[in-house]
Coordinates of N, CA and C in Angstrom, one line a residue:
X117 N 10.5 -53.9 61.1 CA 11.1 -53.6 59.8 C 12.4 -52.9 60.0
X118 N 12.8 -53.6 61.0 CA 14.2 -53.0 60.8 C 15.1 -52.8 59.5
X119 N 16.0 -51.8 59.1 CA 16.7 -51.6 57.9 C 18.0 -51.4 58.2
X120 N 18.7 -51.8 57.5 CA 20.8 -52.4 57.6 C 20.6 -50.5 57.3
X121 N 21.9 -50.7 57.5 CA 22.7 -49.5 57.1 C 22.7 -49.0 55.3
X122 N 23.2 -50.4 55.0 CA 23.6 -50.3 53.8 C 22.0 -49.5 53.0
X123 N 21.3 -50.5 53.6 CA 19.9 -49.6 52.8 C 19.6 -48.4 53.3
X124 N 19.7 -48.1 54.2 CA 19.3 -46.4 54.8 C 20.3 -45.5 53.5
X125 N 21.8 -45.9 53.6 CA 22.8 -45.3 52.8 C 22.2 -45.2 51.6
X126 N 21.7 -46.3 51.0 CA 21.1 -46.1 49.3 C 19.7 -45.4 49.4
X127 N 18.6 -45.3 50.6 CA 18.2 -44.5 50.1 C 18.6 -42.7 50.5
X128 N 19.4 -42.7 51.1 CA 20.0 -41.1 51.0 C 20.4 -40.7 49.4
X129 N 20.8 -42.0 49.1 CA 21.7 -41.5 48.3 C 20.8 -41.5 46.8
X130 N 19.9 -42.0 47.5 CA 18.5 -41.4 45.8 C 17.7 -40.4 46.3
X131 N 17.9 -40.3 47.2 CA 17.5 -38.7 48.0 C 18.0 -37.3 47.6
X132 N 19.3 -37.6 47.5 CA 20.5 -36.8 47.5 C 20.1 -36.4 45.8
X133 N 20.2 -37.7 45.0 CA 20.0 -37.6 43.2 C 18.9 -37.0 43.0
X134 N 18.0 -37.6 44.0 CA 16.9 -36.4 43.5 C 16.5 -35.1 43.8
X135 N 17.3 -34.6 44.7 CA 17.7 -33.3 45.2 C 18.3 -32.6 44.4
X136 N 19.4 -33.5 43.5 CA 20.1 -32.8 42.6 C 19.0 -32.5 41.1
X137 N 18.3 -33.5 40.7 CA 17.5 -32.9 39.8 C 16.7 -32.0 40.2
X138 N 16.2 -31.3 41.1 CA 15.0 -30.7 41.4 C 16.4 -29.4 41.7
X139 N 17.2 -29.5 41.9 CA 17.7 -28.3 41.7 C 18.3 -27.7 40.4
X140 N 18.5 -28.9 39.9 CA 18.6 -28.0 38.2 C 17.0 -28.4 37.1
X141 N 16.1 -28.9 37.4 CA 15.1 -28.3 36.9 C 15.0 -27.0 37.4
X142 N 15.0 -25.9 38.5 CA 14.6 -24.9 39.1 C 15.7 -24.3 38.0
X143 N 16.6 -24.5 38.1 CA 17.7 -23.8 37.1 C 17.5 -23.4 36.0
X144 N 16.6 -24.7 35.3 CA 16.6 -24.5 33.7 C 15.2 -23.5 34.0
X145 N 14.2 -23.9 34.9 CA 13.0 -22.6 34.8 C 13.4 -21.4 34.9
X146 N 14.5 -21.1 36.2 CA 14.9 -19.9 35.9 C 15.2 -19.3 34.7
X147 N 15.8 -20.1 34.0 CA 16.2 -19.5 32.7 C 15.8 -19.8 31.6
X148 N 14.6 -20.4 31.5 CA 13.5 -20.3 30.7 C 12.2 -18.8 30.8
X149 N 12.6 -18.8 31.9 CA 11.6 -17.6 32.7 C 12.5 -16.3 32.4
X150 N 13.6 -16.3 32.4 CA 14.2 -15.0 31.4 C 14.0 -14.5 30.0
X151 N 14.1 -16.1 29.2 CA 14.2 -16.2 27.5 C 12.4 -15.2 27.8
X152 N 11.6 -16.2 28.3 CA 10.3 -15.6 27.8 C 9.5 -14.1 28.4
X153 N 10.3 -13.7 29.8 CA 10.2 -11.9 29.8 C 11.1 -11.3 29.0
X154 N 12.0 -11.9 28.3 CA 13.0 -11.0 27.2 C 12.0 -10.8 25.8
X155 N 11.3 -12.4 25.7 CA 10.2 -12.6 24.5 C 9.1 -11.4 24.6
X156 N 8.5 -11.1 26.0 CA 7.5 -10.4 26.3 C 8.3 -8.8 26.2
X157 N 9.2 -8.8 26.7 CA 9.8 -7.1 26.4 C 9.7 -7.1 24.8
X158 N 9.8 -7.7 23.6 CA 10.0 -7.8 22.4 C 9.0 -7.7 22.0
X159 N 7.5 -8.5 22.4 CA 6.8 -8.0 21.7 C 5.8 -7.1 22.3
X160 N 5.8 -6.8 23.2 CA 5.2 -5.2 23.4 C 5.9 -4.5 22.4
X161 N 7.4 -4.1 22.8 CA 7.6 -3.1 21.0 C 7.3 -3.1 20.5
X162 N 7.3 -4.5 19.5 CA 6.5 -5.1 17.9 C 4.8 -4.2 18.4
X163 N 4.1 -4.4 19.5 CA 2.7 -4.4 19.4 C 2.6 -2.8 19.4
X164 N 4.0 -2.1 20.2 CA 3.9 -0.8 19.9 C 4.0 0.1 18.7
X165 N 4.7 -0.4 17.9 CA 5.2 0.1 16.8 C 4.4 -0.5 15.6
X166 N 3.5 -1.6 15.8 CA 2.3 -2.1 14.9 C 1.1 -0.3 15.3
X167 N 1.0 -0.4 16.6 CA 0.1 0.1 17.0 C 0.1 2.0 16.6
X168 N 1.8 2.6 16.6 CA 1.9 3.4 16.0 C 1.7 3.9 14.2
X169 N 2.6 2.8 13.9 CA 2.0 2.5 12.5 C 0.9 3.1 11.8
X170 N -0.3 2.0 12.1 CA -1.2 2.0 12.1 C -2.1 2.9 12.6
X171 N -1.8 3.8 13.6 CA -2.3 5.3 13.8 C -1.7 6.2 12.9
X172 N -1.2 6.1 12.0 CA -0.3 7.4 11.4 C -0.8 6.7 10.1
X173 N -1.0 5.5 9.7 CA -1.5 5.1 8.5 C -2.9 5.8 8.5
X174 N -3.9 5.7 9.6 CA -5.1 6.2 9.7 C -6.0 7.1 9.8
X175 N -4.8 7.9 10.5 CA -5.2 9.3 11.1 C -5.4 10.0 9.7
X176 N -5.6 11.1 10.0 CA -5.7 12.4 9.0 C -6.0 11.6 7.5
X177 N -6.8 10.6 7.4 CA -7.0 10.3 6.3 C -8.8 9.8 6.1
X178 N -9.5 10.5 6.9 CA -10.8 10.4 6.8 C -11.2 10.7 5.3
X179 N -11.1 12.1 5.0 CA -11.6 12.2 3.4 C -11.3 11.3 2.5
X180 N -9.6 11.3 2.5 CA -9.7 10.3 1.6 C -10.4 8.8 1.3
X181 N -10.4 8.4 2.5 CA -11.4 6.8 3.1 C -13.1 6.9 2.1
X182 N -13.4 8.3 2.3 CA -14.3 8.2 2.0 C -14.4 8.7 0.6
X183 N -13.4 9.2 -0.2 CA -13.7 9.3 -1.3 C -13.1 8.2 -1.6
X184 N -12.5 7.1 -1.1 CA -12.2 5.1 -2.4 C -13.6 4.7 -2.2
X185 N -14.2 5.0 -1.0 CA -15.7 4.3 -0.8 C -16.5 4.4 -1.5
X186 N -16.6 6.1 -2.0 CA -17.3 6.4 -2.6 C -16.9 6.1 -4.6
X187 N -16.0 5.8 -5.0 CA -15.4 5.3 -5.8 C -15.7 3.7 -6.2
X188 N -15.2 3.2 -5.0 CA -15.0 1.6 -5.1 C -16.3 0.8 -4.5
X189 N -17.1 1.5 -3.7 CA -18.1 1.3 -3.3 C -17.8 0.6 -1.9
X190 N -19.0 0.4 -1.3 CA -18.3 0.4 0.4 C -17.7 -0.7 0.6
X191 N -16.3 -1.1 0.9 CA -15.5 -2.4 1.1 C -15.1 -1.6 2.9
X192 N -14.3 -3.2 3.5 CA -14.2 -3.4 4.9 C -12.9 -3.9 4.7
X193 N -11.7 -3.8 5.7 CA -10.4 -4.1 5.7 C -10.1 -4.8 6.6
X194 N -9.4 -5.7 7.3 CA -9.2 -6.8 8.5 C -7.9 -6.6 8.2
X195 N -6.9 -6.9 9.1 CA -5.9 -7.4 9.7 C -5.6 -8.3 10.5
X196 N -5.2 -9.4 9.7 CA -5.2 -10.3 11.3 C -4.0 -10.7 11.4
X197 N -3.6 -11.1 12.6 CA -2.1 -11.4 13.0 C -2.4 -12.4 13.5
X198 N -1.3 -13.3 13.1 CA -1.5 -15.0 13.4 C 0.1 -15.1 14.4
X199 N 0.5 -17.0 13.7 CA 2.4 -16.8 14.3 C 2.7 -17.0 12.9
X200 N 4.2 -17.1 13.4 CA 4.8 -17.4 12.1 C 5.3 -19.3 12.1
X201 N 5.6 -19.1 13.3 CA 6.1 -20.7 13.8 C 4.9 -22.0 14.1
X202 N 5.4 -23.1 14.2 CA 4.6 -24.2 15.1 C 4.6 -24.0 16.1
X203 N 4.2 -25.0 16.5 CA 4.0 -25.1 17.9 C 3.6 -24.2 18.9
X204 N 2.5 -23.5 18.5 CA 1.8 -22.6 19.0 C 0.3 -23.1 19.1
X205 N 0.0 -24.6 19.2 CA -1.4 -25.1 19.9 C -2.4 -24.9 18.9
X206 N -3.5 -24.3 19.3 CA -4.7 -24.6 18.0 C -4.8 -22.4 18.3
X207 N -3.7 -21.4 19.2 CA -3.8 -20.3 18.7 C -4.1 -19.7 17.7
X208 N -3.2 -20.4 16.0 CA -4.3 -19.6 14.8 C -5.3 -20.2 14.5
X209 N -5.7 -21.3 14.7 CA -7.2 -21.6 14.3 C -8.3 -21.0 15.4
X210 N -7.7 -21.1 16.7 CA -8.9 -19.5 17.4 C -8.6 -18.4 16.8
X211 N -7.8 -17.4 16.6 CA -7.2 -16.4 16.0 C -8.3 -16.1 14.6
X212 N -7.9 -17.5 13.9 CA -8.9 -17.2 12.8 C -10.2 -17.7 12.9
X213 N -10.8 -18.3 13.9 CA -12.5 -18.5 14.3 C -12.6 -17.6 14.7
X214 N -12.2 -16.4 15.5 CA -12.9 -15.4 16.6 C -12.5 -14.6 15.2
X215 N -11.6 -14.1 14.3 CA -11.5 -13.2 13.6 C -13.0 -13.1 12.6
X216 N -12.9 -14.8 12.0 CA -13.7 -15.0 10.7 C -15.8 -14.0 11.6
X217 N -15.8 -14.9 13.1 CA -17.0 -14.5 13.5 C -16.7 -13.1 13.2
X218 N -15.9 -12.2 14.2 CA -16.1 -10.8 14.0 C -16.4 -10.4 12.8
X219 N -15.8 -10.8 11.6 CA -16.2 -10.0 10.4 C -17.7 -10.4 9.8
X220 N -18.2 -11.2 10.2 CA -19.3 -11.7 9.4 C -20.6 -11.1 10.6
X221 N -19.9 -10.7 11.9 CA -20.9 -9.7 12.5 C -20.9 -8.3 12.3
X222 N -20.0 -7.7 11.7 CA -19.6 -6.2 11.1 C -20.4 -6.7 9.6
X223 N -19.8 -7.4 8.8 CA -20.2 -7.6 7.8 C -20.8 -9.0 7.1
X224 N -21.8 -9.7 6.6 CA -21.8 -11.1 6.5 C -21.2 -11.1 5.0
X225 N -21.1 -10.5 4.3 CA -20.8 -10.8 2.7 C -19.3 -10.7 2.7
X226 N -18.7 -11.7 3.4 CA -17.4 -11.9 3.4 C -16.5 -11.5 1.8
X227 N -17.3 -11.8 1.2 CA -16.6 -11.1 -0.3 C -16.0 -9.6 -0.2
X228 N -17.2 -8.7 0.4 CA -16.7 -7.4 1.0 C -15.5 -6.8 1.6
X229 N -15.0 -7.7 1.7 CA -13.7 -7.6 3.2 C -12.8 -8.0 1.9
X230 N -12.0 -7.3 2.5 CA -10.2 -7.4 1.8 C -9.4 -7.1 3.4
X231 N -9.2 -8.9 3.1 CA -8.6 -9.7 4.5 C -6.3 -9.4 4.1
X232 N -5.9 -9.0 5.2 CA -4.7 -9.3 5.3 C -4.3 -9.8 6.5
X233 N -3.5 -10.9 6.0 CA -3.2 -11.7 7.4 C -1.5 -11.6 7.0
X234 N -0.8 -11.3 8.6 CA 0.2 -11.7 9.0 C 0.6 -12.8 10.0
X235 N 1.6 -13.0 9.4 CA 2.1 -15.0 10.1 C 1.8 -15.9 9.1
X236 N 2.8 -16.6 8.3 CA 2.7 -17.5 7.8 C 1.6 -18.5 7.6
X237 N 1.0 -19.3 8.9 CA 0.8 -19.7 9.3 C -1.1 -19.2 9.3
X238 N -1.2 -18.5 9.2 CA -2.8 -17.7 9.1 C -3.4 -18.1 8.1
X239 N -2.6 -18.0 6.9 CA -3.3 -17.2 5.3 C -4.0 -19.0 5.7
X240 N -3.6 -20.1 5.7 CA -4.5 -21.2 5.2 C -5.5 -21.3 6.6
X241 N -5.2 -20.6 7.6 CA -6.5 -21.0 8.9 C -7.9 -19.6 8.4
X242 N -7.2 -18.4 8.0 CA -8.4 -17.8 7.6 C -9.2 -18.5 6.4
X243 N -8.9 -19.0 5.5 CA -9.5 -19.6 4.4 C -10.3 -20.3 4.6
X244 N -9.7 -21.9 6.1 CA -10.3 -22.7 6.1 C -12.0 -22.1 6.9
X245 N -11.5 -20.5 7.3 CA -12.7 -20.4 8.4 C -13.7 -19.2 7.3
X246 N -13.4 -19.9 6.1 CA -14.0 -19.1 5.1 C -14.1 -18.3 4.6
X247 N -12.8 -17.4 5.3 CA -12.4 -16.0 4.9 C -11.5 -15.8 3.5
X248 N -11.9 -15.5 2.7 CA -10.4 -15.1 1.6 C -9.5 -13.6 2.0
X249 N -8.1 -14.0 1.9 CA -7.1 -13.6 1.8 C -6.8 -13.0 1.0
X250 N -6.1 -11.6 0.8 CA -5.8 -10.6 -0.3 C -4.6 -10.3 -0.2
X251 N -4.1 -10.4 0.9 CA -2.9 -9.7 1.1 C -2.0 -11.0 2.1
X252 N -0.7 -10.9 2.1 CA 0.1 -11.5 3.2 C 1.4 -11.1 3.7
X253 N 1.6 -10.5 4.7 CA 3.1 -10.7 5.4 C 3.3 -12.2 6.4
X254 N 5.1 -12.0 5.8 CA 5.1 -12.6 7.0 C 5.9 -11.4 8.1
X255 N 5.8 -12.6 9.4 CA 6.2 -12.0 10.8 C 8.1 -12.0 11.0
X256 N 8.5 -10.6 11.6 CA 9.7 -10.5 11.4 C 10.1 -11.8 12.1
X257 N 11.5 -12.2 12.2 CA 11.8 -13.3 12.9 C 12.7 -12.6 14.2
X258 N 12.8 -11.2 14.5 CA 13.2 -10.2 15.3 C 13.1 -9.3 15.4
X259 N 13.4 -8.4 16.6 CA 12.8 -6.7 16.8 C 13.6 -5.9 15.7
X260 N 14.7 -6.1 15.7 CA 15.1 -5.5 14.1 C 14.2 -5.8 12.8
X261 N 13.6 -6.5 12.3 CA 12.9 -6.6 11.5 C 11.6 -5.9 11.2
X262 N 11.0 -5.7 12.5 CA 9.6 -5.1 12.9 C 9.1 -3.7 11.7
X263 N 10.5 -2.7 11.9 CA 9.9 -1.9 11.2 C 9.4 -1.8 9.7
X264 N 10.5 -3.1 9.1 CA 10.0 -3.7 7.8 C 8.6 -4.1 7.5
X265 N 8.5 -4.7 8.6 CA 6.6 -5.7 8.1 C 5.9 -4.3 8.5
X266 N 6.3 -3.2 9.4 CA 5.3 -2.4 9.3 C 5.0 -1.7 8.2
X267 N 6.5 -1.2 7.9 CA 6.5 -0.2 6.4 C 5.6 -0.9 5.2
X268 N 5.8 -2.6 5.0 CA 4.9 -3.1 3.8 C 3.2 -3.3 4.6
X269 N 3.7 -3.7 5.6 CA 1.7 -3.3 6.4 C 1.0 -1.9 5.5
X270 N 2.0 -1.0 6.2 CA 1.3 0.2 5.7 C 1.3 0.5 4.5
X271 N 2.0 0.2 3.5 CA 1.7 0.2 2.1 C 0.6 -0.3 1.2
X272 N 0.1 -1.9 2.1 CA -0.6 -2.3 1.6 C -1.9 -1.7 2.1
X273 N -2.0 -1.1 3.2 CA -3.5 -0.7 3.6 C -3.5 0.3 2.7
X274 N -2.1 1.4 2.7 CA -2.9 2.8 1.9 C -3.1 2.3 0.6
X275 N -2.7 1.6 -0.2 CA -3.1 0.4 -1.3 C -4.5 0.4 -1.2

């Protein structure tokens, strides 16, 4: 099997082409692999500043908790955080199967629960998973926005 020249030359030269794609796929991952540790610095803040929030909404407010209970009679509160976008796979429909189980093992009389879901995208996956919805934000669309969805978070829980 001997091979001319000319063919050794053509396959270098699809050698070479594909040398050249395999070095700008590496390129574009590099810099896909930036976008999404920039995504991940972003939302740790968001999950920090949920996380603060939501300790300052809760803290120092034991009495009161217990005197709406004892008022309103004993109700249960959920939070759930979905996306806001597509293309995030069958994420809110686990999000809202693993939520809907948890609450029906704290509580089964799902009527009980006054459900607030954040992300667009949630309010119709908790329903389908039998949960009713009471409340809704949506998800900032950036870290500037964060402190917004927290402030109406926290209004609606002390609500």
């Amino acid at each position: 099997m001997a091979q001319t020249i000319e063919e050794l030359k053509g396959r270098i030269s699809s050698a070479e082409d594909l040398l050249s794609v395999v070095k700008t796929m590496k390129v574009l991952s590099s810099v896909n692999i930036r976008q999404y540790e920039r995504a991940v610095r972003s939302l740790r803040e968001y999950e920090r500043t949920v996380d603060l929030g939501l300790q300052i909404v809760l803290s120092g407010h034991e009495s009161d908790l217990v005197a709406q209970q004892e008022s309103i009679g004993e109700g249960f509160g959920a939070l759930v955080f979905g996306s806001e976008q597509g293309l995030a796979g069958r994420f809110n429909e686990q999000v809202a199967s693993h939520a809907a189980a948890r609450l029906a093992a704290i509580q089964p009389d799902l009527a009980r629960w006054r459900v607030m879901t954040l992300g667009s995208r949630m309010v119709g996956r908790m329903e389908d998973a039998g949960v009713p919805t009471h409340e809704h934000l949506g998800l900032p669309a950036s870290v500037a926005g964060v402190a917004r969805v927290v402030r109406e978070a926290v209004l609606v829980v002390e609500r």
